PDB file of C-alpha atoms and ligand atoms in Angstrom:
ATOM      1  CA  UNK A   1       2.724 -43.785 -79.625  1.00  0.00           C
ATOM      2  CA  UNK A   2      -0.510 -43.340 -81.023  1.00  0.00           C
ATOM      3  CA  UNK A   3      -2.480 -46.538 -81.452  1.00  0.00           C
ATOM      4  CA  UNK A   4      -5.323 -44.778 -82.811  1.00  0.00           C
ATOM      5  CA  UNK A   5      -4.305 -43.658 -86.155  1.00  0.00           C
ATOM      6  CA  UNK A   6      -6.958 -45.835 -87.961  1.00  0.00           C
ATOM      7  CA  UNK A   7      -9.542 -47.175 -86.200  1.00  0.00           C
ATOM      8  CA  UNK A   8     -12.029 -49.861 -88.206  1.00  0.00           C
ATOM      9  CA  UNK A   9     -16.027 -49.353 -87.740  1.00  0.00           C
ATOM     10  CA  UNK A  10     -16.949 -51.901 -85.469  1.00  0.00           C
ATOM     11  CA  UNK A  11     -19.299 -54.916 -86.576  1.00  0.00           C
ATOM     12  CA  UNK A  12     -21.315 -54.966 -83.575  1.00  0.00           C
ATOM     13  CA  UNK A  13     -22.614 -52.665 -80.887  1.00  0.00           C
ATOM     14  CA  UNK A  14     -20.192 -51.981 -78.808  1.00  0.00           C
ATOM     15  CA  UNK A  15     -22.255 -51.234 -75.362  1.00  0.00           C
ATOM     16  CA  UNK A  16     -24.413 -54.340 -76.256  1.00  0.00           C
ATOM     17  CA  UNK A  17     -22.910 -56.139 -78.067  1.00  0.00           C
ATOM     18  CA  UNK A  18     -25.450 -56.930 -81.213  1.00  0.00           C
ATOM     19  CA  UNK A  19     -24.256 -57.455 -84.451  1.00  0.00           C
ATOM     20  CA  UNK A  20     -25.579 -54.626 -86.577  1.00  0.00           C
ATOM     21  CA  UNK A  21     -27.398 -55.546 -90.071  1.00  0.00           C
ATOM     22  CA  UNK A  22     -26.892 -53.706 -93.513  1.00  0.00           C
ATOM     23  CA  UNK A  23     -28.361 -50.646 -93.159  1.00  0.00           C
ATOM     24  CA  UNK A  24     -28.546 -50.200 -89.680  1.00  0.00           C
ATOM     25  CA  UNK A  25     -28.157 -47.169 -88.376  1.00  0.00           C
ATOM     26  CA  UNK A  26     -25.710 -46.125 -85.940  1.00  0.00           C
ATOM     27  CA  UNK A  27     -24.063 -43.394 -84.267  1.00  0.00           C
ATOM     28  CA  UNK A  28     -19.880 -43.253 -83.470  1.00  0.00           C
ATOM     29  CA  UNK A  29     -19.171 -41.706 -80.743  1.00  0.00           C
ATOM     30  CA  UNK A  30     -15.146 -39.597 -80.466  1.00  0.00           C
ATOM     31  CA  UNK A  31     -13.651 -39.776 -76.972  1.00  0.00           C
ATOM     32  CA  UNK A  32     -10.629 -38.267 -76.424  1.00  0.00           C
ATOM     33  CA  UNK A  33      -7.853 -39.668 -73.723  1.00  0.00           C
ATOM     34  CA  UNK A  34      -4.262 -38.116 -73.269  1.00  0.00           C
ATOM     35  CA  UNK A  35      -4.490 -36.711 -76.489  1.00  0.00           C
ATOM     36  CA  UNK A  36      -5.840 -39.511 -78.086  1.00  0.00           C
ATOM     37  CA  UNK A  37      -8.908 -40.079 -79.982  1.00  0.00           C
ATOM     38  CA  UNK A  38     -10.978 -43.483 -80.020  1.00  0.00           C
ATOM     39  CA  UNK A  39     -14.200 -44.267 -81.344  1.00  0.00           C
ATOM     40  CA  UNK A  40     -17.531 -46.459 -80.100  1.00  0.00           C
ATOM     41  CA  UNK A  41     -19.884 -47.687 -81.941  1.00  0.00           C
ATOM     42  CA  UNK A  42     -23.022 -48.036 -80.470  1.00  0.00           C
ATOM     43  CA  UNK A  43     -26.807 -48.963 -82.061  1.00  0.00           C
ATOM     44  CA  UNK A  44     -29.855 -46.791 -81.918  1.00  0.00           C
ATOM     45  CA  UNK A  45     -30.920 -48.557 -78.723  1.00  0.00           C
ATOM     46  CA  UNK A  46     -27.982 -47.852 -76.714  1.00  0.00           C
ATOM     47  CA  UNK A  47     -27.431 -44.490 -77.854  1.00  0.00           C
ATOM     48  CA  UNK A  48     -31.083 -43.528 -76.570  1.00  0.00           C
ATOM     49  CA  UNK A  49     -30.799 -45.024 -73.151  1.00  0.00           C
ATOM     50  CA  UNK A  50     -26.988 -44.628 -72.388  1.00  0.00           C
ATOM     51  CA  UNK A  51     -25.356 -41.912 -74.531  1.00  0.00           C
ATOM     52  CA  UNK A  52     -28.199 -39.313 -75.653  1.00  0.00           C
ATOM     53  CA  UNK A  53     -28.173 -37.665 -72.675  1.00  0.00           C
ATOM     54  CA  UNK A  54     -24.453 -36.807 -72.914  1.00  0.00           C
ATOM     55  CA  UNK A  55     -24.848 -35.310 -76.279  1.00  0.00           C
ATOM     56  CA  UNK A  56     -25.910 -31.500 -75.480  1.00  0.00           C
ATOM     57  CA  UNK A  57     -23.373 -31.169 -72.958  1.00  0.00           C
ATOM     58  CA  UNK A  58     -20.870 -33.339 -75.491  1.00  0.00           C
ATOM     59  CA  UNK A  59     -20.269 -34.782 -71.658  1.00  0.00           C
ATOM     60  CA  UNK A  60     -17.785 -37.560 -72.037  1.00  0.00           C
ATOM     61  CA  UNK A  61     -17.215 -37.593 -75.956  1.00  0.00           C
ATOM     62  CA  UNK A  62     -15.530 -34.870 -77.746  1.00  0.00           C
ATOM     63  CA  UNK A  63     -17.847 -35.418 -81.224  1.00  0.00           C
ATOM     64  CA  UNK A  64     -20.397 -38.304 -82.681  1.00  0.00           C
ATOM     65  CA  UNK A  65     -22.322 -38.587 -85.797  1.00  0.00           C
ATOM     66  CA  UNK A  66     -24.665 -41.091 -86.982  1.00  0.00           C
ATOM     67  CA  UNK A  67     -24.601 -43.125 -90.135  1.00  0.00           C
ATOM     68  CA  UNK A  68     -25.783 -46.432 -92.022  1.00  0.00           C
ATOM     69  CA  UNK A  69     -23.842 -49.538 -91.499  1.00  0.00           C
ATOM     70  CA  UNK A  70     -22.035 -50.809 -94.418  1.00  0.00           C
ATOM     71  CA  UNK A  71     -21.187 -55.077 -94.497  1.00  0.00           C
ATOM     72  CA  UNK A  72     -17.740 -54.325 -94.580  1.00  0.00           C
ATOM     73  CA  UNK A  73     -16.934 -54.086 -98.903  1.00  0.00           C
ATOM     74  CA  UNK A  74     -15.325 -57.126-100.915  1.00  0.00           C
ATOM     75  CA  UNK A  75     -11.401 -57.149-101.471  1.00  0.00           C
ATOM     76  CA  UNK A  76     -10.392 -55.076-103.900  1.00  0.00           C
ATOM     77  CA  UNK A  77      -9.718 -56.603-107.417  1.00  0.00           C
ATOM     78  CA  UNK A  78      -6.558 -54.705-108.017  1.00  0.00           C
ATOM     79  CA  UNK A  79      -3.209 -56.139-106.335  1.00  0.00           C
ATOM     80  CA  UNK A  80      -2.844 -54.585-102.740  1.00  0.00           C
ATOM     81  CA  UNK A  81       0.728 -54.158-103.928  1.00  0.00           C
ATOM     82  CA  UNK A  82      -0.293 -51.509-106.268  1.00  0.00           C
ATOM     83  CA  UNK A  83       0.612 -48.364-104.585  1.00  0.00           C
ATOM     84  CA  UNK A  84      -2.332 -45.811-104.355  1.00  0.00           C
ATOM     85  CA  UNK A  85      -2.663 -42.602-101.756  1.00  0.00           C
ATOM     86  CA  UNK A  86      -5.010 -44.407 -99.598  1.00  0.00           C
ATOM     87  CA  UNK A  87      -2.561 -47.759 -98.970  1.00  0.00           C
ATOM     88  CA  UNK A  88       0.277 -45.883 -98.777  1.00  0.00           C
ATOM     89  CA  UNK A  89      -1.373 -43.573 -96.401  1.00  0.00           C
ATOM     90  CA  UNK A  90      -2.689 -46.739 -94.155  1.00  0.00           C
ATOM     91  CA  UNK A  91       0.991 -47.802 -94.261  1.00  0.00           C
ATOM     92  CA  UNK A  92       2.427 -44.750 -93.114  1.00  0.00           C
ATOM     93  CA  UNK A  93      -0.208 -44.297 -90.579  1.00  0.00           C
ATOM     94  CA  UNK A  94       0.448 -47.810 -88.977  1.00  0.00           C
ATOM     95  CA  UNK A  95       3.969 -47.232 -88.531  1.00  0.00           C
ATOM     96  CA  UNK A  96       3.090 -44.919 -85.575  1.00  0.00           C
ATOM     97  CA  UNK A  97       6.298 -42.714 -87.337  1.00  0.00           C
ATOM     98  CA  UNK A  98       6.142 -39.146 -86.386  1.00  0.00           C
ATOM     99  CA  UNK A  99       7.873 -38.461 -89.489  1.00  0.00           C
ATOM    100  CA  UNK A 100       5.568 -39.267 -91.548  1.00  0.00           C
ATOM    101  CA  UNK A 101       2.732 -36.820 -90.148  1.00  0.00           C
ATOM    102  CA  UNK A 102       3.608 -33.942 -92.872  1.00  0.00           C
ATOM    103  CA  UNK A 103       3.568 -36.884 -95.981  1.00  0.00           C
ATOM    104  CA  UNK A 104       0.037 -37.979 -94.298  1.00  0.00           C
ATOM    105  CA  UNK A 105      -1.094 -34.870 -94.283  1.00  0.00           C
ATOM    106  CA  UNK A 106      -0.595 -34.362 -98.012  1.00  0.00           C
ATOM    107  CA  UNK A 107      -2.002 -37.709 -98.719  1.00  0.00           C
ATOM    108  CA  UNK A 108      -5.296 -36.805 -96.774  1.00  0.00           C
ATOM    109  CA  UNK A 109      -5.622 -33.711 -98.140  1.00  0.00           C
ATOM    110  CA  UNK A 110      -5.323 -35.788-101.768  1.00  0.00           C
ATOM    111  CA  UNK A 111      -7.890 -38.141-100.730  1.00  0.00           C
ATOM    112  CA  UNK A 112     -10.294 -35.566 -99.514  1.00  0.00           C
ATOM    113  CA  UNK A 113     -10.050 -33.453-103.021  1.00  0.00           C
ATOM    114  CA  UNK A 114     -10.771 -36.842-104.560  1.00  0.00           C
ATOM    115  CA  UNK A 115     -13.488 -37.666-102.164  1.00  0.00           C
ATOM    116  CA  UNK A 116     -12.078 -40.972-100.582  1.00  0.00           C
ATOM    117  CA  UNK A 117     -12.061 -39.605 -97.366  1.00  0.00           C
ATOM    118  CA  UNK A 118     -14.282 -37.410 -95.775  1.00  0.00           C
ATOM    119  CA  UNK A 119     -13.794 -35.153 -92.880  1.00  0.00           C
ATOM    120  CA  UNK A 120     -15.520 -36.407 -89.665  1.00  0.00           C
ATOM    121  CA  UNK A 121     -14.389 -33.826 -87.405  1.00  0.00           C
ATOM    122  CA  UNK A 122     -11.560 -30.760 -87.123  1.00  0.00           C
ATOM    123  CA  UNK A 123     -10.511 -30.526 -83.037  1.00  0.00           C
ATOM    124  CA  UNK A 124      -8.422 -27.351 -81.953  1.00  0.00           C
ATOM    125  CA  UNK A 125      -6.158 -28.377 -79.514  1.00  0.00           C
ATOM    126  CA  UNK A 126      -2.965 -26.747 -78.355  1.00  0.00           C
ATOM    127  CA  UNK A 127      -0.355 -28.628 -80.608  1.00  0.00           C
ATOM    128  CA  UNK A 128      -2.312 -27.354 -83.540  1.00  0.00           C
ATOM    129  CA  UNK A 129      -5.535 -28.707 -85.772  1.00  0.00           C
ATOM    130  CA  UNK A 130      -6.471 -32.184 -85.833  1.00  0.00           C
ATOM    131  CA  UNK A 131      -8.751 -33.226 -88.538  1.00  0.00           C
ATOM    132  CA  UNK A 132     -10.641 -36.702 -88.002  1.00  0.00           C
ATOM    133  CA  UNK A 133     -10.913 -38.497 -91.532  1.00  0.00           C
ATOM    134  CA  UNK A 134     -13.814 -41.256 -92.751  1.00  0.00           C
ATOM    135  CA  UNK A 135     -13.065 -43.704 -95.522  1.00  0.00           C
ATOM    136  CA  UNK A 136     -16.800 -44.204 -95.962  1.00  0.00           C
ATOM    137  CA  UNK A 137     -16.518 -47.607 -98.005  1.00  0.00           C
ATOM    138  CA  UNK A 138     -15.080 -49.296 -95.101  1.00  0.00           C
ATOM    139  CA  UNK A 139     -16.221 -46.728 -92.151  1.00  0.00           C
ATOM    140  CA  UNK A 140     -12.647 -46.755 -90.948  1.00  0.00           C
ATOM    141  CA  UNK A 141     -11.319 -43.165 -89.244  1.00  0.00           C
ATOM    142  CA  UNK A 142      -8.018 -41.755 -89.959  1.00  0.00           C
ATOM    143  CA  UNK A 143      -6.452 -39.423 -87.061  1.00  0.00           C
ATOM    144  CA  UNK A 144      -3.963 -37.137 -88.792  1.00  0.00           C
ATOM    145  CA  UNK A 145      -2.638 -33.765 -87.201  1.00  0.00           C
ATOM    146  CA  UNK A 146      -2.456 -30.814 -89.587  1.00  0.00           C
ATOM    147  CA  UNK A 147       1.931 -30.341 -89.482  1.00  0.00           C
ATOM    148  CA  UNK A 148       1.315 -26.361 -90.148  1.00  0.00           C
ATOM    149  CA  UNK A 149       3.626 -26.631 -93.004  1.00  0.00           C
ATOM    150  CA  UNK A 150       5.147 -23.586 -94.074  1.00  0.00           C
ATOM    151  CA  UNK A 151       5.539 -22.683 -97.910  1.00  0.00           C
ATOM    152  CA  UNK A 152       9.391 -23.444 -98.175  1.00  0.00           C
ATOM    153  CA  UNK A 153       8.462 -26.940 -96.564  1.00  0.00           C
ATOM    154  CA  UNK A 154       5.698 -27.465 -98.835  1.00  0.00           C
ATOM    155  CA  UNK A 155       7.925 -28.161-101.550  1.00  0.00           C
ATOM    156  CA  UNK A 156       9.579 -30.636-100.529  1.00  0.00           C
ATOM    157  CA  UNK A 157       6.944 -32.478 -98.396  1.00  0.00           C
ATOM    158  CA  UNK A 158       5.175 -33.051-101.908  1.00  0.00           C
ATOM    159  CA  UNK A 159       8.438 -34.320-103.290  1.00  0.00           C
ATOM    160  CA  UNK A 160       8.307 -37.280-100.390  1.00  0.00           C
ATOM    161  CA  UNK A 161       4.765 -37.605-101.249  1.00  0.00           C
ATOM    162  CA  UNK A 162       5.275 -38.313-104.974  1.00  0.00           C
ATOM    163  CA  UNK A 163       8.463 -40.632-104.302  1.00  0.00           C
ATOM    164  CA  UNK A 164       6.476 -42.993-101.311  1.00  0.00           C
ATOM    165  CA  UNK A 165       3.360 -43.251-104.239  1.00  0.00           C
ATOM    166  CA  UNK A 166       6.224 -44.301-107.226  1.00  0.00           C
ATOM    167  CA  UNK A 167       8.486 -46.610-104.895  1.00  0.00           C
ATOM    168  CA  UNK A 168       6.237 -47.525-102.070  1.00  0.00           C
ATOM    169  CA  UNK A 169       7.109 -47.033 -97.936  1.00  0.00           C
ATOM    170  CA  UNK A 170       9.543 -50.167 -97.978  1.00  0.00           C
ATOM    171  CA  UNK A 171      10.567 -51.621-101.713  1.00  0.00           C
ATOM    172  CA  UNK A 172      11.020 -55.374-101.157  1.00  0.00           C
ATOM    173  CA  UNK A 173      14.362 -56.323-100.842  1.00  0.00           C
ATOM    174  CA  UNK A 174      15.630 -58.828-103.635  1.00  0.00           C
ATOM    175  CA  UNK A 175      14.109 -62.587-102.394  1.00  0.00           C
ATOM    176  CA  UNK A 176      16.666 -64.318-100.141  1.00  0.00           C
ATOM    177  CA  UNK A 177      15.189 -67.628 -99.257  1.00  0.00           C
ATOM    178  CA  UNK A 178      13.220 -70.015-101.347  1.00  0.00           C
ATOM    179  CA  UNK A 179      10.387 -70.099 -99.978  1.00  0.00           C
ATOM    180  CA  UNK A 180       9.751 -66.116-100.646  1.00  0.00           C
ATOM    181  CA  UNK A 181      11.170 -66.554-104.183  1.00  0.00           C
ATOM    182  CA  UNK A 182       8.274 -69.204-105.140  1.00  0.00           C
ATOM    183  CA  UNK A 183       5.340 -67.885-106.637  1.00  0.00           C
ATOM    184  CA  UNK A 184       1.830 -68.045-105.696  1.00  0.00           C
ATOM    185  CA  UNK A 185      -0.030 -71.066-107.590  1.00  0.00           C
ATOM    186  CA  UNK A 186      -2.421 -69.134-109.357  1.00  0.00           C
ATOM    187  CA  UNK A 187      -5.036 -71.376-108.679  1.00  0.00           C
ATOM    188  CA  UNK A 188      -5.276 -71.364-105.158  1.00  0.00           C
ATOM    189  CA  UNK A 189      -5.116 -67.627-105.615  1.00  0.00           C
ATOM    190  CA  UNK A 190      -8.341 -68.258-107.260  1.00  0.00           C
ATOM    191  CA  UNK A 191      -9.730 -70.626-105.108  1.00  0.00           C
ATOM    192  CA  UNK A 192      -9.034 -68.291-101.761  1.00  0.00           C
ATOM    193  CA  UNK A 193      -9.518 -64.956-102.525  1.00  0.00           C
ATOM    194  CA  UNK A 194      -7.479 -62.421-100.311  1.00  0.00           C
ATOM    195  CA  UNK A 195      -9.716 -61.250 -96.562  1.00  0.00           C
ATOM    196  CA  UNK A 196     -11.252 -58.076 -96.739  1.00  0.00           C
ATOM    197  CA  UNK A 197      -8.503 -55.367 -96.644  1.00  0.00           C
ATOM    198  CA  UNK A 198      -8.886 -54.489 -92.756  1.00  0.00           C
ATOM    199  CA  UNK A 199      -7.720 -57.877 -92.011  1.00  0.00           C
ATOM    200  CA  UNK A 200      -4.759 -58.446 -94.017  1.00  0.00           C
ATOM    201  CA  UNK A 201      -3.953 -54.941 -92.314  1.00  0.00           C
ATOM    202  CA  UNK A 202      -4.786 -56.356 -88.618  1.00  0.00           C
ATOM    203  CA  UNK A 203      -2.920 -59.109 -89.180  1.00  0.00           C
ATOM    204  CA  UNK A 204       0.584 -57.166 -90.463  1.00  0.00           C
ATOM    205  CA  UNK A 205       3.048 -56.398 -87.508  1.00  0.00           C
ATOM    206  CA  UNK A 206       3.039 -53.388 -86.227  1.00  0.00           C
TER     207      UNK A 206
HETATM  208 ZN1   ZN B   1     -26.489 -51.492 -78.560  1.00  0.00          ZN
END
């Protein structure tokens, strides 16, 4: 199990804990444990008197970067039901699913042709190519492992691809109770506007 498919950009340092401001830059540091990849997010400060040292012999992280922190972006106005590459792909990812990994794949490679995502970081390791993936809007990293798909499998990878974007991962099933028949009062939809997407994805079970 992989816990560390998407990982969010932390709102705070996370050696000393200060909330970072708009702007702010940072670095994110990559470690790698049994074969898993997890970030840290760490200010200027910290990174200077903790970390810097480490980073010519890249001793205890496998990668870091640095960047500007983002306040993390207002909900999206369309409906998060709407299927697109990149919530289909956070599905997928979240369902820790080995089968998914070749339909991931595609969608990254998708998102990175239309410049959603951004690749971070390619690591060679023995099961094959990993490639570490930004979403830069929300600073959250995707962890997806290249499948080495061969031609004949290419096919029909894409197929699964274009059938999860039309139909979605899991198409509701008709309404069985009430209380998930009853609409949402449009006015309180109005009134409470949905939580940034990161939460409503924390909060889903995994
Ligand atoms: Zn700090």
């Amino acid at each position: 199990m992989n816990e560390w498919n998407i990982q969010s950009r932390s709102r705070a340092c996370q050696a000393c804990g200060k909330p970072f401001a708009g702007k702010q830059p940072f670095h994110t540091l990559l470690f790698e444990e049994k074969q898993q990849y997890h970030r840290l997010d760490i200010c200027i400060g910290c990174w200077e008197s903790q970390y810097r040292e480490g980073a010519s012999e890249r001793k205890g992280f496998i990668s870091q970067w640095h960047g500007l922190f983002q306040p993390p972006p207002p909900a999206p106005e369309e409906p998060i039901q709407k299927a697109s590459a990149e919530s289909l792909l956070r599905e997928l990812l979240q369902t820790n699913d080995p089968q998914h990994g070749p339909v991931c794949y595609i969608l990254a490679v998708m998102l990175e042709r239309k410049r959603v995502l951004k690749v971070k970081e390619q690591l060679h390791r023995p099961e094959g190519r990993v490639f570490i993936y930004e979403h830069p809007p929300s600073g959250d990293l995707f962890t997806i492992a290249d499948p080495n798909l061969r031609l004949d499998q290419l096919e029909e990878v894409q197929r699964n691809t274009a059938h999860l974007l039309a139909h979605g991962l899991n198409p509701p099933p008709a309404p069985i109770s009430n209380v998930a028949a009853e609409p949402t009062p449009v006015a309180v939809a109005a009134d409470a506007p949905p939580p940034p997407e990161t939460e409503i994805l924390g909060a889903q079970p995994s």
